[in-house]
Every structure is written in structure tokens, then in C-alpha cells.
XYZ file of C-alpha atoms in Angstrom:
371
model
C -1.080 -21.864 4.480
C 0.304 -25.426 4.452
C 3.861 -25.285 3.970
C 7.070 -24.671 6.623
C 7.616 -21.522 4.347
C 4.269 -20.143 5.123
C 4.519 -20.880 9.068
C 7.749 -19.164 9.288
C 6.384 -16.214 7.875
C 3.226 -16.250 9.867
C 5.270 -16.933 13.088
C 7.895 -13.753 12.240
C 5.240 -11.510 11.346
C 3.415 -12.560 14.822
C 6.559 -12.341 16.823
C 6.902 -8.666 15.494
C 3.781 -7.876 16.507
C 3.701 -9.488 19.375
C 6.856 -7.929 20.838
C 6.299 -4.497 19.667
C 2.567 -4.241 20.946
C 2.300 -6.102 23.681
C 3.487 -4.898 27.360
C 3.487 -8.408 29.328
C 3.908 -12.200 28.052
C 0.620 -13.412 29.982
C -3.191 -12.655 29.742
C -6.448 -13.353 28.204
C -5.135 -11.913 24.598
C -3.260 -15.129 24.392
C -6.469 -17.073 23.360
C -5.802 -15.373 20.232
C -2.408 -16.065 19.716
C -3.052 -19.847 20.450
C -6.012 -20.487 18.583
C -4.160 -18.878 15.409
C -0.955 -20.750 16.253
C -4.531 -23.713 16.510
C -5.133 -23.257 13.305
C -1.862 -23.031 11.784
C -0.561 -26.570 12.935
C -3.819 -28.353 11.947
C -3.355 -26.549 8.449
C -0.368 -27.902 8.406
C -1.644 -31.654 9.170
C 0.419 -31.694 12.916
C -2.992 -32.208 14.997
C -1.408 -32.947 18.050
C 0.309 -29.468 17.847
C -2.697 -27.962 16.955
C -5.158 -29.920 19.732
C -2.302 -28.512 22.391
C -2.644 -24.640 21.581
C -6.562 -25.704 21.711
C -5.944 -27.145 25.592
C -4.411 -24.001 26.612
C -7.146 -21.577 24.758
C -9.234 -23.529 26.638
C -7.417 -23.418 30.111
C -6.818 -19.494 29.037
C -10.845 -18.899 28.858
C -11.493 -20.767 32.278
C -8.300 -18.486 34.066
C -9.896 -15.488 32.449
C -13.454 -15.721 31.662
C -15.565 -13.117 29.770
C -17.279 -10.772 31.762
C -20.867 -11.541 30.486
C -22.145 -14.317 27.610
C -22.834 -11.717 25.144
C -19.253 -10.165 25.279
C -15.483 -11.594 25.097
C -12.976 -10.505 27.324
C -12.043 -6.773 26.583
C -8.451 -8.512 26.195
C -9.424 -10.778 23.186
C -11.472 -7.832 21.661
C -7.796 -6.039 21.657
C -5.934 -9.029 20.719
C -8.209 -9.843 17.762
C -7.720 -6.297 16.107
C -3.987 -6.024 16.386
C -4.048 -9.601 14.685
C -6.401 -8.536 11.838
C -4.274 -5.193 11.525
C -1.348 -7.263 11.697
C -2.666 -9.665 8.465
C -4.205 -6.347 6.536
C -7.686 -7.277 7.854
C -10.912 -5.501 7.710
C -9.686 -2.304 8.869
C -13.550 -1.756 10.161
C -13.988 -4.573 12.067
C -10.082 -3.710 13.557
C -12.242 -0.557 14.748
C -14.867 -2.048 16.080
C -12.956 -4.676 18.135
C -10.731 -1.654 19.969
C -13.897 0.494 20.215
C -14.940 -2.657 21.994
C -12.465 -3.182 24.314
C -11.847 0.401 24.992
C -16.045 0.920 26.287
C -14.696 -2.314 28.651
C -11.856 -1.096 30.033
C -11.620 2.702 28.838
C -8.122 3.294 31.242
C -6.125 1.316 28.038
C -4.211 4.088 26.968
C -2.031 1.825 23.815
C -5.803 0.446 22.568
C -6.963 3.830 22.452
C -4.302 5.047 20.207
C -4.291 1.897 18.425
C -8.179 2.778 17.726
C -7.593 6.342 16.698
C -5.163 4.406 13.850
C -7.864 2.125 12.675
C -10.065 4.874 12.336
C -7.401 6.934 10.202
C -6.638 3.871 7.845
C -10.638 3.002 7.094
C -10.619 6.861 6.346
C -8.148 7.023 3.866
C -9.687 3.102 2.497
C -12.708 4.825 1.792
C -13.317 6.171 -1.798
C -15.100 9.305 -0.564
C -14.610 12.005 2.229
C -16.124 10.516 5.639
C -17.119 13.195 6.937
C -14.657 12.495 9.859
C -11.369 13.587 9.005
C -11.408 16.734 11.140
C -12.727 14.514 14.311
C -10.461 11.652 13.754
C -7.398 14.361 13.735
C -9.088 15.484 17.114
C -8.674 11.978 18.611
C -5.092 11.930 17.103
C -3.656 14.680 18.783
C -5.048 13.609 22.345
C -4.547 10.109 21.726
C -0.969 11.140 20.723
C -0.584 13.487 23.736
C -1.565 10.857 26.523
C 0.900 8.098 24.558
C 3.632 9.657 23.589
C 5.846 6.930 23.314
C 3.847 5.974 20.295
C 6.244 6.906 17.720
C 4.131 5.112 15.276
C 1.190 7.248 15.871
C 3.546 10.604 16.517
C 4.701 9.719 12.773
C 1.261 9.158 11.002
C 0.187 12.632 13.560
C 3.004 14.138 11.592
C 2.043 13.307 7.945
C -1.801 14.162 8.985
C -0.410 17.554 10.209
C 1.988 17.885 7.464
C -1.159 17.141 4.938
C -2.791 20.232 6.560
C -0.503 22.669 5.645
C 2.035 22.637 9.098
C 5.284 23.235 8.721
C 6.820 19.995 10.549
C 9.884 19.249 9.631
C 12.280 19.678 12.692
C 9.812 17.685 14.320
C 10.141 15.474 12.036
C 14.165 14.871 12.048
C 13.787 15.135 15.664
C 11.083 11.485 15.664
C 13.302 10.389 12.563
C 15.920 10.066 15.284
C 14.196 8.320 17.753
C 12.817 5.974 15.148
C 16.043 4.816 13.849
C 17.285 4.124 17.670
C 14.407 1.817 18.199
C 14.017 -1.782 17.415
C 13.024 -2.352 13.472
C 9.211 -3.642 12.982
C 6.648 -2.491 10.542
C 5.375 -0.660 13.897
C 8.497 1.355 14.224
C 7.137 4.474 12.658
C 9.422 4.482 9.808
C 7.540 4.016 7.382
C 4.725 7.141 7.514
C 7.850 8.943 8.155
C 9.450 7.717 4.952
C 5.906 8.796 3.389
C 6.242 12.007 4.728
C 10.413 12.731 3.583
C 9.039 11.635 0.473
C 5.999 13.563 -0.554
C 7.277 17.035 1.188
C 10.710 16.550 1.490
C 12.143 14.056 -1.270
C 14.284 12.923 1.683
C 13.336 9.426 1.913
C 15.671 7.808 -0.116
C 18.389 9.424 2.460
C 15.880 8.362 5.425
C 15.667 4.712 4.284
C 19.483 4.461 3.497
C 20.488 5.977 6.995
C 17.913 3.191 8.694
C 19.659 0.441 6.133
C 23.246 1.841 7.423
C 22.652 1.490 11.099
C 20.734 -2.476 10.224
C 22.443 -3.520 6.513
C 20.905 -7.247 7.068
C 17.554 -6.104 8.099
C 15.187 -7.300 4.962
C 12.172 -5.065 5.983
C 14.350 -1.836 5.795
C 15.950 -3.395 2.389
C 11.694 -3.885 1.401
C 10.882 -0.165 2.551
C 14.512 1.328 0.741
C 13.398 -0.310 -2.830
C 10.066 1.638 -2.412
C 11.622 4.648 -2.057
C 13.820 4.334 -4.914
C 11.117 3.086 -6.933
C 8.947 6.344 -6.026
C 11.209 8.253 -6.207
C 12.429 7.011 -10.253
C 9.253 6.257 -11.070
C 7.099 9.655 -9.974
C 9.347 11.818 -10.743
C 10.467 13.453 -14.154
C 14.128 14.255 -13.357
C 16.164 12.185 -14.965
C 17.721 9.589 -12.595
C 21.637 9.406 -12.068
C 23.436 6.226 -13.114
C 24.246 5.368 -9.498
C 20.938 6.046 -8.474
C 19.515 3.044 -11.100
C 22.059 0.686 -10.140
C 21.070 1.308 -6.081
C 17.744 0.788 -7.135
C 17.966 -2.401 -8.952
C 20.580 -3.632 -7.072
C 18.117 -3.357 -3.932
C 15.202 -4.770 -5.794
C 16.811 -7.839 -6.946
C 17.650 -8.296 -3.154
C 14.217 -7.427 -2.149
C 12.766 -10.447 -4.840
C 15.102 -13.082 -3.252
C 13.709 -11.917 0.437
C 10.207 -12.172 -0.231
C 9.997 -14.997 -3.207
C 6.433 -15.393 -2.629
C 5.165 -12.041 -2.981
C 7.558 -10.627 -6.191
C 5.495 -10.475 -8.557
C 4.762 -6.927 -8.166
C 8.584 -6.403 -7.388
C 9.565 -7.637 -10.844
C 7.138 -5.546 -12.487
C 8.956 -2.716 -10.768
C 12.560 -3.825 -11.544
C 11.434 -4.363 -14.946
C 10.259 -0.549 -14.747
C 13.664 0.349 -13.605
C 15.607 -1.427 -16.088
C 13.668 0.687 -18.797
C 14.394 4.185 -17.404
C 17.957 3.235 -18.978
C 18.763 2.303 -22.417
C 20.945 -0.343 -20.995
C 18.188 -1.962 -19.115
C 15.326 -2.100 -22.047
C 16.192 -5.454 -23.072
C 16.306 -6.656 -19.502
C 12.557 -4.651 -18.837
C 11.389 -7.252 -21.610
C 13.158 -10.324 -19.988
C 11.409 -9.766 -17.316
C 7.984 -9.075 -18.956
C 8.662 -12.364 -20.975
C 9.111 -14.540 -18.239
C 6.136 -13.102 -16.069
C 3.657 -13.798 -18.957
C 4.853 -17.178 -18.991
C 4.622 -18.076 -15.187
C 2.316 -20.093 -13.973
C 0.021 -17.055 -12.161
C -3.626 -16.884 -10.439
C -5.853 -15.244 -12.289
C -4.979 -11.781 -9.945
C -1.589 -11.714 -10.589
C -2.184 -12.372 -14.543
C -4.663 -9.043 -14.179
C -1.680 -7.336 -12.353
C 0.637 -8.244 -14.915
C -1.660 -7.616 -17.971
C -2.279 -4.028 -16.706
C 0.980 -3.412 -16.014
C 2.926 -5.011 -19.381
C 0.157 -2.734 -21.220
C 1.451 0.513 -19.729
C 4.856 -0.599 -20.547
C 4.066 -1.532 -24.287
C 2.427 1.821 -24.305
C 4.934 4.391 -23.108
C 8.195 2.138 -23.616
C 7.583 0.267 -26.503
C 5.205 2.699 -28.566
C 3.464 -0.272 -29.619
C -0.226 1.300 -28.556
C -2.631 -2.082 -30.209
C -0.494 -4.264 -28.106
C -1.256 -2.285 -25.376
C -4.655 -1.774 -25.961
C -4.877 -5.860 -26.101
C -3.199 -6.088 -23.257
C -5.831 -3.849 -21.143
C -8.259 -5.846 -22.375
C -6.854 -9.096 -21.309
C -6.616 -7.383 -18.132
C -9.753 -6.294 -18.316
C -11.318 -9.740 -19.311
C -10.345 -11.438 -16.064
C -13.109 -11.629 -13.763
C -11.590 -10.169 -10.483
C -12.504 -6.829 -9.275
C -9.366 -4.962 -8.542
C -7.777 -1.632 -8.941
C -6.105 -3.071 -12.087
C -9.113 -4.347 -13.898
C -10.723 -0.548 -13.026
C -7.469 0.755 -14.533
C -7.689 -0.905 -17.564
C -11.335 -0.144 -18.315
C -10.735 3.239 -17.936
C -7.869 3.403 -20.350
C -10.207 1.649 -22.591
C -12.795 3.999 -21.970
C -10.740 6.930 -22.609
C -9.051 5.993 -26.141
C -12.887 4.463 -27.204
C -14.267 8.165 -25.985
C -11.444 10.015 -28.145
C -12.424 8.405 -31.501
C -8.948 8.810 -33.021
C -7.273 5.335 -32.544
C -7.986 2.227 -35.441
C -8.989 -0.150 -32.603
C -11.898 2.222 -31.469
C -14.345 0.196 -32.952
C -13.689 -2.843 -31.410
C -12.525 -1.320 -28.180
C -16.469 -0.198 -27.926
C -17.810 -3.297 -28.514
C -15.198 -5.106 -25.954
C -17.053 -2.732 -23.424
C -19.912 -3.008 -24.645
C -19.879 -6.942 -24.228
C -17.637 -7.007 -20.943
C -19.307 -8.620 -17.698
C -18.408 -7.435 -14.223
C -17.257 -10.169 -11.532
């Protein structure tokens, strides 16, 4: 981290977590929450701050000690996968911690759903079928029947049922309405049920803009609104209304001043927006212009490169710009989704034969080293 920017951040994102989790302010999971809040105030340089949260980790593991060497309190094993789920951690080892805990102290009814969600997300991470999807679907349904206030594991219970075939849509409205009553938090359930309006109903935009009615200042419902307009523009091949553009950018230009550190991908979408009209072209290419300017890490140039080369390609009609773009995209040495993207682009024009560029496009590939 290392700036007050950063620690606000990390201390919202915690407190959301925190309060939408956790059942009770006192227990061995704090040893988690103070040696990350540890960490954080020696990153940034306040070591008094930082040897504190240390004292009380410390006065934490003598009040609650582990129940053998080997193992940590089944507490900390909990506390440690909602915080790696909480910072997009390794999904696996979010697993392995509540499998942990749970074998402890199996009578945890929230760690066992919590479990049955890790297991669902490092399913769908996977590039190929598990093998598990029908047992995991198993644990969903009991896991969902013994918590049933879970209305973030009713909702993703929903879209896996919904995925299968099942007709669920007046259950559906009927957890919409629950969701929206509850407190707001990326835990809510709101947003697998936005997935779900969206890819069987195309009802999310309505979804998102009832949650945004009932909270207008809340900036995560404003975040999870400007996705839905974006899928919803950008996925689809009916033409968009004129209102529906202006929501849209109107949202996303809110969304960018929100989250300043993490728009890059956010431009790249409003510039996407601008294009659908004729209006907007010349502000799609303001945007584009200024990006490839910016002063970005070597990701975010391959993000942008990928990106600016689809847009040169079905926007601009200018296909060798494109085609250099992809391979500046491909060039950087960072294996990503992008970098795969543009390969196979590459891959596909070199394997056609008909372009001018062929030629060199094969010996780009030819020549190109993998991270």
C-alpha cells in the first residue's frame, strides 16, 4: 500500500466484511484482523501503530491458544479465508482454510456455507470441467437449506439452478426483495442476482436502478449499475436508446471519479460507449488518446493495447493498426487473458492467409517468447 488513500480503502473494504460476516466483535479471528491492520501501519511507516495491533495479536493468541502446535485455531483458519476472499485471494487456499476450520469445529453452520462458495468460485476459475459441479450443487442446496439467511448463497443457489434449466424466477423477485431491504455490501447477494436478471431475464438494468433508487449515494450500487449498462450495450445487438447511452455514460463517468485508482478498465468501457453513438466517436478516441499516453504498468498497457486494437478494428476499420496494436499487446511479457486474446486474433488472421500483414504476423509468432 503506502498511502492514506490505500488504507482507507483497505479499512472500508474490511469494515464491510467484517460487519456483514461476522456474528460477535470478540474472538480468536481477530488475530487476523490485527496483524493485517500490523501490517498496514508499518507499510505505512507508523511503527508504533503497527507494534500495538502486534501486542494485542499477541495477547489474542495467549487468551485463545491453538488447540495443538501443528494447527491454528479453527477461528483464524475461518478468519484467514474470508480475508483472502475478501482481497480476491487464492480461491483454493480460501477452501482449504474453511475445510479446515469446519473438520475443527464442524457445528459452524456460516463457514460451511461460506466453504460450499469457495468451492463454487475455484469451479468456475478452472479452465476445464472439475468433475464436481454436480457434488458441489449437492453441498449448495443443504448448505443453503440449514442457512437460510444466506441471501448471498440463496442468490448464487439461484443462478446455479437457473444454469440447469429451472424455472426460478418468482423466486427470484421474491430474494430480489429481501436483498434490496438489507444493508448494501458486496455480500448482499445483489450482485449474482444482477447476473442472473441479466443473462435470463435482461432485467438487471431495472434491478440495479431499483437498488440505486432506494441508496442514490451508495458508490458500490453506482459500480454494479455501470456494469449492467455496459453488458447490457455492449452484448447485445439491439440498438441502444438515446437515454439509455446517456444513463450509461453518465454513470460511468461517476463510477471513474469513485474508484480513481482502478479506471482504467472503466475508461476503456466509457470510451466503448461513446462509440455506440455517432456523437460519442470523437470522444471514444479522446479517451483512447489519453490512455496511450498515461503513464501505465506494463498490465494495464497490455489491457489497453488489446482493447484500443478491437476498437481500431470494428470502429475505426483501420485493420493494420489493429493488427499492430495486438501485437504490442502481445509483446508485453505478462501472462493475462489479454495477451491470450491477442495471440489468438493473431493466430486467426495469420491462419486465414487473406490479410497483407500475414507474412509478418507469422513471423511475429513465430519469434514471440512467453513470460
Amino acid at each position: 500500500m503506502g498511502s492514506n488513500e490505500d488504507a482507507q480503502s483497505f479499512f472500508n473494504k474490511a469494515t464491510e466484511a467484517f460487519s456483514q460476516i461476522k456474528n460477535t466483535d470478540e474472538g480468536p479471528w481477530l488475530v487476523v484482523n490485527y496483524g493485517n491492520l500490523a501490517w498496514l501501519h508499518h507499510h505505512l511507516g507508523d511503527q508504533a501503530e503497527s507494534e500495538a495491533y502486534l501486542s494485542k495479536v499477541n495477547a489474542l493468541n495467549k487468551k485463545y491458544p491453538s488447540p495443538s502446535q501443528e494447527e491454528l485455531h479453527p477461528e483464524i483458519y475461518a478468519e484467514k479465508a474470508y480475508t483472502l476472499m475478501t482481497f480476491n485471494g487464492d480461491i483454493n487456499l480460501v477452501a482449504d482454510y474453511f475445510q479446515r476450520a469446519i473438520e475443527m469445529q464442524p457445528d459452524r453452520v456460516e463457514w460451511n456455507s461460506w466453504h460450499v462458495l469457495a468451492l463454487l468460485y475455484a469451479s468456475n476459475y478452472s479452465c476445464s470441467s472439475t468433475g464436481l459441479e454436480d457434488d458441489i450443487f449437492k453441498k449448495m442446496r443443504i448448505a443453503q437449506e440449514q442457512d437460510p439467511e444466506n441471501l448471498y448463497l440463496a442468490a448464487h443457489y439461484l443462478c446455479q439452478r437457473a444454469m440447469r434449466g429451472e424455472s426460478v424466477k418468482d423466486e427470484a423477485r421474491g430474494l430480489a426483495t429481501k436483498v434490496l431491504r438489507s444493508p448494501v455490501g458486496s455480500y448482499s447477494g445483489l450482485k449474482p442476482l444482477l447476473w442472473l436478471y441479466g443473462k435470463h431475464y435482461d432485467e438487471a438494468i431495472d434491478l440495479a436502478e431499483e437498488a440505486l433508487n432506494n441508496h442514490p449515494d451508495e458508490r458500490y450500487l453506482k459500480r454494479r449499475a455501470a456494469l449492467c449498462y455496459k453488458k447490457r450495450l455492449l452484448c447485445h445487438n439491439s440498438p441502444p436508446t438515446k437515454s439509455m447511452l446517456d444513463r450509461a455514460v453518465s454513470l460511468h463517468q461517476e463510477v471513474i471519479a469513485l474508484y480513481p485508482d482502478s479506471s482504467l478498465m472503466r475508461k476503456i468501457h466509457l470510451a466503448a460507449i461513446y462509440s455506440l453513438s455517432h456523437d460519442g466517436k470523437a470522444k471514444a478516441e479522446q479517451i483512447y488518446q489519453e490512455l496511450l499516453i498515461s503513464d501505465l504498468e506494463l498490465a494495464g498497457q497490455q489491457v489497453l493495447f488489446n482493447s484500443y486494437a478491437k476498437y481500431l478494428h470494428f470502429q475505426k476499420k483501420d485493420r493494420k493498426m489493429s493488427i499492430q496494436y495486438h501485437m504490442e499487446a502481445a509483446k508485453i511479457q505478462h501472462q493475462s487473458y489479454f495477451r491470450k486474446d491477442s495471440i489468438k486474433v493473431l493466430e486467426i488472421i495469420r491462419d486465414k492467409g487473406r490479410d497483407r500483414m500475414c507474412g509478418e504476423i507469422r513471423n511475429f509468432l513465430a519469434n514471440l517468447q512467453e513470460p
